[in-house]
Coordinates of C-alpha atoms and ligand atoms in Angstrom, one line a residue:
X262 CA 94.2 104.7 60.4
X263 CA 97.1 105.8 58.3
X264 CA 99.8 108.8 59.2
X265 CA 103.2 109.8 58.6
X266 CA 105.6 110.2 61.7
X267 CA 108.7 111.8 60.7
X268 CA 108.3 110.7 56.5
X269 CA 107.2 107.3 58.1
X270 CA 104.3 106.1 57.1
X271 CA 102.5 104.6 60.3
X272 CA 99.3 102.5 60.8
X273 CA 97.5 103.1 63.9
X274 CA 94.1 102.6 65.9
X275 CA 92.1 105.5 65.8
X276 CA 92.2 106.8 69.9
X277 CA 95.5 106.6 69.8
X278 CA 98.0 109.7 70.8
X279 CA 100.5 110.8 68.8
X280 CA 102.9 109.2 71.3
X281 CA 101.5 106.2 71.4
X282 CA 101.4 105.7 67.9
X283 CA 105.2 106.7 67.6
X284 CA 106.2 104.3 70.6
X285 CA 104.1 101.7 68.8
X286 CA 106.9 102.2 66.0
X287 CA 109.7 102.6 67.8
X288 CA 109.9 106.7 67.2
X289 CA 111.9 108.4 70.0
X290 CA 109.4 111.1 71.8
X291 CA 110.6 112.0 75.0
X292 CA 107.5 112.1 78.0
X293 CA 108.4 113.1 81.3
X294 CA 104.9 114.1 83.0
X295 CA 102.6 110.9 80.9
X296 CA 103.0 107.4 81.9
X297 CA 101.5 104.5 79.6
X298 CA 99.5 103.7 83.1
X299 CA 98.2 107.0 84.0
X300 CA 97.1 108.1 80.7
X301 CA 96.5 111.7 79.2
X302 CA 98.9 114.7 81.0
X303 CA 99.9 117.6 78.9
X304 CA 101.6 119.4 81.6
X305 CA 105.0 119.6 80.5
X306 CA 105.6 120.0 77.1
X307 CA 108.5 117.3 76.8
X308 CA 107.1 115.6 74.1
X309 CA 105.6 118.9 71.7
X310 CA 105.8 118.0 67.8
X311 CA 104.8 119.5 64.4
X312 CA 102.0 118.7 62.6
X313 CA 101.5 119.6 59.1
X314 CA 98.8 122.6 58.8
X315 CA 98.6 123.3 62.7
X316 CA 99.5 126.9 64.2
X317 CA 102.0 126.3 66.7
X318 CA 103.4 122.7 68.5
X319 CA 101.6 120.1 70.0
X320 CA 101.4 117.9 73.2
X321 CA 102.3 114.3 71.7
X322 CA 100.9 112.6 74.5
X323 CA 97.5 114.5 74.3
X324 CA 97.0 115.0 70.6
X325 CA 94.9 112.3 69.2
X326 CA 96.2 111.0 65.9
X327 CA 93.5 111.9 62.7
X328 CA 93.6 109.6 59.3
X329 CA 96.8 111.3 56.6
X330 CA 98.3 113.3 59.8
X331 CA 101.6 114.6 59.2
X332 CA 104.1 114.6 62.0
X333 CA 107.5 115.5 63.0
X334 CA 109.4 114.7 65.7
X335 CA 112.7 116.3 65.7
X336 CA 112.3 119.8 63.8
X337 CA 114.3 122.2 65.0
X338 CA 111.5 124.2 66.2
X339 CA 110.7 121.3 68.3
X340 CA 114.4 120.5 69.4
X341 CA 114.3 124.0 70.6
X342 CA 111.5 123.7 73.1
X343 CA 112.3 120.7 74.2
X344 CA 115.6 122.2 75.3
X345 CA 114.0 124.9 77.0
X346 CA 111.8 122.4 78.7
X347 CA 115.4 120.5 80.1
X348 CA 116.6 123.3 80.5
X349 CA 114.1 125.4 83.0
X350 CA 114.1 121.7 84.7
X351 CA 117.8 121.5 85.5
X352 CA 118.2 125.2 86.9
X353 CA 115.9 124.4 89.8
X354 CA 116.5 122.3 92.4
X355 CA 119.9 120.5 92.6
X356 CA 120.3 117.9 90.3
X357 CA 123.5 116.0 91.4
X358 CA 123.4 112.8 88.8
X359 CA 127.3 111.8 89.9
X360 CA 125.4 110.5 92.9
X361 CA 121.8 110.3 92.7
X362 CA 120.1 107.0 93.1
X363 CA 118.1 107.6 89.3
X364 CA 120.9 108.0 87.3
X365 CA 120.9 105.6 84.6
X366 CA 117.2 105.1 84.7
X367 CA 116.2 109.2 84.8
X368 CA 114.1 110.3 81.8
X369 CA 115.2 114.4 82.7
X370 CA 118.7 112.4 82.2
X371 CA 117.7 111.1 78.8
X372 CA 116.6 113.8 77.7
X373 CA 119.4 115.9 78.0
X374 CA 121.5 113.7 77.1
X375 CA 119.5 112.9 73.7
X376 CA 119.2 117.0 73.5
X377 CA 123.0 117.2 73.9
X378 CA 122.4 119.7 76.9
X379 CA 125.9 118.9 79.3
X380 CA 125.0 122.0 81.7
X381 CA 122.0 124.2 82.0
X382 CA 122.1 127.8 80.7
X383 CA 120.3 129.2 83.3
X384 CA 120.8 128.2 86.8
X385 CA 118.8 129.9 90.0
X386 CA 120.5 129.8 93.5
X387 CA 118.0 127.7 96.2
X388 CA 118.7 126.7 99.5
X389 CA 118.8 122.7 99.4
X390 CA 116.1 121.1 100.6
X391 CA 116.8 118.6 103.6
X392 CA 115.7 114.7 102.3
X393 CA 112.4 113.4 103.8
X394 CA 113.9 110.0 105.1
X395 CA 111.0 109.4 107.5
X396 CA 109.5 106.9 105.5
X397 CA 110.3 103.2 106.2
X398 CA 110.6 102.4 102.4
X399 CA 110.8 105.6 100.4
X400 CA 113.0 108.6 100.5
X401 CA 111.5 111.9 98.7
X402 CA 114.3 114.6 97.5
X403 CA 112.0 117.4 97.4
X404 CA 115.4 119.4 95.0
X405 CA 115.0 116.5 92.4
X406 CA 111.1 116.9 91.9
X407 CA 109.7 118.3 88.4
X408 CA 106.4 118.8 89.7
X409 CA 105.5 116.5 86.5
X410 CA 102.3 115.2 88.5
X411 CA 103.0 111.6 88.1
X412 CA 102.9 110.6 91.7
X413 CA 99.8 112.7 92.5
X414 CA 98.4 110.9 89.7
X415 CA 99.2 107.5 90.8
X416 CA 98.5 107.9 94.6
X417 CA 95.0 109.6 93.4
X418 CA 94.0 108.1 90.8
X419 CA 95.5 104.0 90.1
X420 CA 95.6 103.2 93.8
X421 CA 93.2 105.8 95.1
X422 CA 94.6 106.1 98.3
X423 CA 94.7 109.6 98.0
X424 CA 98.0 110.9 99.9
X425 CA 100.0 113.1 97.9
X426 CA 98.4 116.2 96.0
X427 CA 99.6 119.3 94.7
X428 CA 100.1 122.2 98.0
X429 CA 100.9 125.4 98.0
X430 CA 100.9 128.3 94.9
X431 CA 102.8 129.7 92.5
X432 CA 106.8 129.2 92.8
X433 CA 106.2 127.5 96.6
X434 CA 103.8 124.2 94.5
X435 CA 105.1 121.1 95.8
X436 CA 104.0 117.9 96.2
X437 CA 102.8 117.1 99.9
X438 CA 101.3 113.7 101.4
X439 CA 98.6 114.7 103.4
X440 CA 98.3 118.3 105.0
X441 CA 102.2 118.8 104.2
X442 CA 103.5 116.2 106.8
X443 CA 106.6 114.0 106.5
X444 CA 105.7 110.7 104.4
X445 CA 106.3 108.2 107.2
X446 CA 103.9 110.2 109.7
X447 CA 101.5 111.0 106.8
X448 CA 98.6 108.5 105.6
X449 CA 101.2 106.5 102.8
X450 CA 100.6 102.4 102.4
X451 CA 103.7 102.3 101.1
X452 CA 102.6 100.6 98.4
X453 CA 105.7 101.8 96.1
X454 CA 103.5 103.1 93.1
X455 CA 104.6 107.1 93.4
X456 CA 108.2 105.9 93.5
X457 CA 107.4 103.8 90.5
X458 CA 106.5 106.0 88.3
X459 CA 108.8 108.8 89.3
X460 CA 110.2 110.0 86.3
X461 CA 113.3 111.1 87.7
X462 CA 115.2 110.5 91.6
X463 CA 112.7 112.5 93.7
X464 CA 111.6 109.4 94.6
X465 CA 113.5 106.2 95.6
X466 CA 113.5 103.1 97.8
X467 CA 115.0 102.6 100.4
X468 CA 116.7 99.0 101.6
X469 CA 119.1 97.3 99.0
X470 CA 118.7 99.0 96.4
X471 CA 120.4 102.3 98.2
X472 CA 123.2 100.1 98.2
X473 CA 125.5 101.7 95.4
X474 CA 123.6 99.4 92.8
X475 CA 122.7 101.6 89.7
X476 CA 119.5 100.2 88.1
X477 CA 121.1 99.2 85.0
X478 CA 123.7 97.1 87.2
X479 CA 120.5 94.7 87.9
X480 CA 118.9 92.0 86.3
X481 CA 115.8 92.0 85.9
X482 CA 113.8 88.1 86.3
X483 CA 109.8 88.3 86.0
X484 CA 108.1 86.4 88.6
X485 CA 104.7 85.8 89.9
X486 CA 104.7 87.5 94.0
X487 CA 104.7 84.1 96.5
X488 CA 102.3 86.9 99.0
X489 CA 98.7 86.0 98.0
X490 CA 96.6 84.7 95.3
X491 CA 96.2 87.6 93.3
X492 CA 99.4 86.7 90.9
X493 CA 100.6 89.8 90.5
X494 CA 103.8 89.7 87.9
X495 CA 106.9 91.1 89.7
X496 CA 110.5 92.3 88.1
X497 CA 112.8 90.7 90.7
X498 CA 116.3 92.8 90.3
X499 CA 119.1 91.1 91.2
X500 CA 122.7 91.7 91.5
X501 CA 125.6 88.7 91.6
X502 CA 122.6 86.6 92.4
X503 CA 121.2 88.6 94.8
X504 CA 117.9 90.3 95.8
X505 CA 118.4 94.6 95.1
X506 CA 114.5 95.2 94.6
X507 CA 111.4 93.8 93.2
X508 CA 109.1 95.9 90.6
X509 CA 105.7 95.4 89.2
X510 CA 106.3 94.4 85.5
X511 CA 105.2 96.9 83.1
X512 CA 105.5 95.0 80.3
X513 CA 102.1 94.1 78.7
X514 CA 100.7 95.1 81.9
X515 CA 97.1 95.4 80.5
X516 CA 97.1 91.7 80.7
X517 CA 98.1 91.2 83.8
X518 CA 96.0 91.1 87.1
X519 CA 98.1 93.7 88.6
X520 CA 97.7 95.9 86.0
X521 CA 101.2 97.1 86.8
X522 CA 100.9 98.0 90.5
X523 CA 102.2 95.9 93.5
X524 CA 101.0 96.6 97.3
X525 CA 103.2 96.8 100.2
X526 CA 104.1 93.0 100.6
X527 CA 105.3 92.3 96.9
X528 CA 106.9 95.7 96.7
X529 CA 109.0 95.6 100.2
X530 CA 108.3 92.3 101.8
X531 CA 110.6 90.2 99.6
X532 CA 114.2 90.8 100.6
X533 CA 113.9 87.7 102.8
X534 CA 115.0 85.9 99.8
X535 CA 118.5 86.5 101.1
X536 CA 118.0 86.4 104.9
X537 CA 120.1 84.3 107.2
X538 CA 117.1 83.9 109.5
X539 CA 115.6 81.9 106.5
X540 CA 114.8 78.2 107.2
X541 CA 117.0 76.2 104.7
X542 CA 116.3 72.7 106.4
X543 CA 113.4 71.3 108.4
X544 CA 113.6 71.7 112.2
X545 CA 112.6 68.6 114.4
X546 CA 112.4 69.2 117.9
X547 CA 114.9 67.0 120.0
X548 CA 115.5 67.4 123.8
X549 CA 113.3 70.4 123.8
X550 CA 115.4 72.1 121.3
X551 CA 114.4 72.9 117.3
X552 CA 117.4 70.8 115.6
X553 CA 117.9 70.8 111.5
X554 CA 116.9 67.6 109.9
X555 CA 117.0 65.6 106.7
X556 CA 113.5 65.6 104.5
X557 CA 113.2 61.6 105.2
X558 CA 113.4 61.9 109.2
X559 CA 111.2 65.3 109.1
X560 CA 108.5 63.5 106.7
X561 CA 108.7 59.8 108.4
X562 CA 108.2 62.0 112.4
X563 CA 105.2 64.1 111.0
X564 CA 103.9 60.6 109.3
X565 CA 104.3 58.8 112.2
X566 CA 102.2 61.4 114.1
X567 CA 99.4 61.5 112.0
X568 CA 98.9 57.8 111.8
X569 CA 98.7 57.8 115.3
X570 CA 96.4 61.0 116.1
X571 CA 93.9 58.9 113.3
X572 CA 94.3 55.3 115.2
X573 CA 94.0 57.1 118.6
X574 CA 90.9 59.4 118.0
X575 CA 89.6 58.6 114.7
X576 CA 90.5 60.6 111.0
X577 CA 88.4 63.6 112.0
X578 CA 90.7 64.7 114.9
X579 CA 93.0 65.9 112.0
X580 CA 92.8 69.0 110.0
X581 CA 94.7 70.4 107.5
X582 CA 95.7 73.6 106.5
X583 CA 96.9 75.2 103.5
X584 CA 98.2 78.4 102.2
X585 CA 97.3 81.0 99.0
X586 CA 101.5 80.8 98.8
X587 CA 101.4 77.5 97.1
X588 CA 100.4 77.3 94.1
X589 CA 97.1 75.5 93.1
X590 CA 98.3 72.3 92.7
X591 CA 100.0 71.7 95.5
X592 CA 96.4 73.1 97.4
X593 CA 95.2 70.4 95.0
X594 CA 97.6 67.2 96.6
X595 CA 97.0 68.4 99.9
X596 CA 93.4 68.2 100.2
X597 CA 93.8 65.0 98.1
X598 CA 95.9 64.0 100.6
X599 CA 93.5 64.7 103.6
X600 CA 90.5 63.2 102.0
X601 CA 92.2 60.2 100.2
X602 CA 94.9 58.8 102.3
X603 CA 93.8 60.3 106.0
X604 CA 89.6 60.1 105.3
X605 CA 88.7 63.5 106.5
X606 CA 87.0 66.6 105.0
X607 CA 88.3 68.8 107.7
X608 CA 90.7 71.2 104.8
X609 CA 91.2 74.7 105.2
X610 CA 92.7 77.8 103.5
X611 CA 94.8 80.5 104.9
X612 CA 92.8 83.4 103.0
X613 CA 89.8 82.1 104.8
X614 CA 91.3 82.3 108.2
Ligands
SF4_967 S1 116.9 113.2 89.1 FE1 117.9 112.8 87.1 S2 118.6 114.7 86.3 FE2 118.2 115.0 88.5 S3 120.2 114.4 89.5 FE3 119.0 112.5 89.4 S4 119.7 111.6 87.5 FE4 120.3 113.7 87.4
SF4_968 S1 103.6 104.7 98.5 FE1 101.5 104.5 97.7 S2 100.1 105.4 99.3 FE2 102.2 106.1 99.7 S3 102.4 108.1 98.7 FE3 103.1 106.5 97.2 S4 101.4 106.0 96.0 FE4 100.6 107.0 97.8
SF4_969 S1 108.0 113.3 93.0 FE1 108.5 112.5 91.0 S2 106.6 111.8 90.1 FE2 106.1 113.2 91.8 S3 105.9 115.2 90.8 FE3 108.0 115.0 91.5 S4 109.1 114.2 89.8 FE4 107.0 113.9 89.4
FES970 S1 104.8 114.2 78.3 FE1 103.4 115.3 77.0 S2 103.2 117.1 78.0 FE2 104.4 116.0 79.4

């Protein structure tokens, strides 16, 4: 299917959005309530553009492309809304980017700044809001919210746990997780995906990343999460060499078995990358007491052991154990190593037990 995006002329797949088909070709459309993940929104009018021959501007992000489409992106028409759109979203609330946690990686943020917008031209007096820290990983800033759905989307819809929702009517809508009650007392996994897709800092994590890092200070090293067999594919951020947070990858996530979500484990449970409590040597146990050890006297003691538990009570008083943390070929040696060198079948699997 042919179209022309801003006297560009595009080829696309027919089902596509507007949006997609410009982010396919590198076209600029801003999108602050649609996520490639959650699909159709329409709620905020970020992204509205001209088309050739239609009364009025259109949701990008919800406007199927047709074949010899003609589109703009940046009339100034549709500069004009989009202003009033950054606009109406920077007089509410209390946007403090000097200090939030999102700034650098806040699409509200973009946006102005592609808009040129250095204040707002209307601004309404609110009370703040006090932060909802009761969360173990995630603090919500109820002043920073845009009520762009995202969250609601992802808690409803992509991990179906169902906790947040729009409350409330009229000028008091908010988000709340469950029957309006603080996060950490409501029904929340903490499974990271609201805070994910948060357009903007109403959402962040809490831990490392807190610590004065600014996203863009990080770098970013795909992995595949050491928790359980799934494989989901994780963006490790680092600082200096050290853990700040872990992400699901969003790149190409259609192909990946995570499909760009993580639960609680890959999304909070890897900062002990850096702990001090981690076990950097094996332990033997001398006098009673758990004393570091090289490889060689670790190996030749367990060695030793199992030789003579198999001599004592024959090779079927042993049994070995494995993990869904290794990876399959190291699950592969160690039954190998059961069957072939000890003689027993007796091999087992953590995500059995
Ligand atoms: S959420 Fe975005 S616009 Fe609001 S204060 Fe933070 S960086 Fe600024
Ligand atoms: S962390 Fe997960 S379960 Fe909790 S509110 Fe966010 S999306 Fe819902
Ligand atoms: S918390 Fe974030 S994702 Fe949820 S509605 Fe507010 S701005 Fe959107
Ligand atoms: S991104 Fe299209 S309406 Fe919000």
């Amino acid at each position: 299917m042919k179209l022309t995006i801003d006297g560009r002329s595009i080829e696309t797949t027919a089902g596509r959005t507007i949006l997609e088909a410009a982010r396919e070709n590198g076209i600029y459309v801003p999108a602050l309530c649609y996520h490639p993940r959650l699909g159709k929104a329409g709620r905020c009018r970020a992204c509205v553009v001209e088309i050739e021959g239609v009364r009025g501007l259109k949701e990008a992000c919800a406007t199927p492309v047709r074949e010899g489409m003609v589109v703009s992106t940046d009339t100034p028409r549709v500069l004009e809304v989009r202003r009033m759109v950054v606009e109406l979203l920077l007089s509410e609330g209390h946007h403090q980017c000097l200090s939030c946690q999102a700034s650098g990686n806040c699409e509200l943020q973009q946006m102005a700044y592609m808009l040129g917008i250095e204040r707002p031209g209307l601004l309404f007096e609110t009370a703040p809001e006090p932060l909802d820290t009761s969360s173990e990983g995630i603090v919500r800033e109820a002043d920073k919210c845009i009520q762009c759905g995202r969250c609601v989307a992802a808690c409803q819809n992509l991990v179906v746990n169902e906790v947040l929702a729009f409350g409330y009517r009229g000028h008091a809508a908010r988000v709340i997780a469950d029957e309006d009650r603080p996060l950490g007392e409501s029904s929340c996994v903490l499974c990271g995906e609201c805070v994910q897709v948060c357009p903007v800092g109403a959402l962040t994590l809490t831990g490392p990343r807190r610590a004065r890092v600014r996203p863009y200070e990080t770098t970013a090293t795909r992995v595949t999460c050491p928790y359980c067999g799934v494989g989901c594919q994780i963006n490790m951020h680092t600082k200096d060499n050290r853990f700040v947070y872990s992400e699901a990858c969003e790149e190409n996530w259609e192909r990946h078995p995570n499909q760009g979500m993580l639960c609680v484990k890959g999304r909070f449970g890897l900062d002990f990358v850096d702990s001090p409590d981690r076990l950097r040597a094996p332990l033997v146990r001398r006098d009673g007491k758990l004393v570091e050890a090289s490889w060689d006297e670790a190996l030749d003691l367990v060695a030793g052991k199992l030789k003579g538990i198999k001599e004592a009570h024959g090779a079927d008083a042993l049994g070995f154990f494995t993990s869904a943390k290794v990876t399959n070929e190291e699950n592969y040696a160690l039954q190998k190593l059961a069957r072939v060198v000890f003689g027993t079948n007796n091999v087992d699997h953590c995500a059995r037990l």
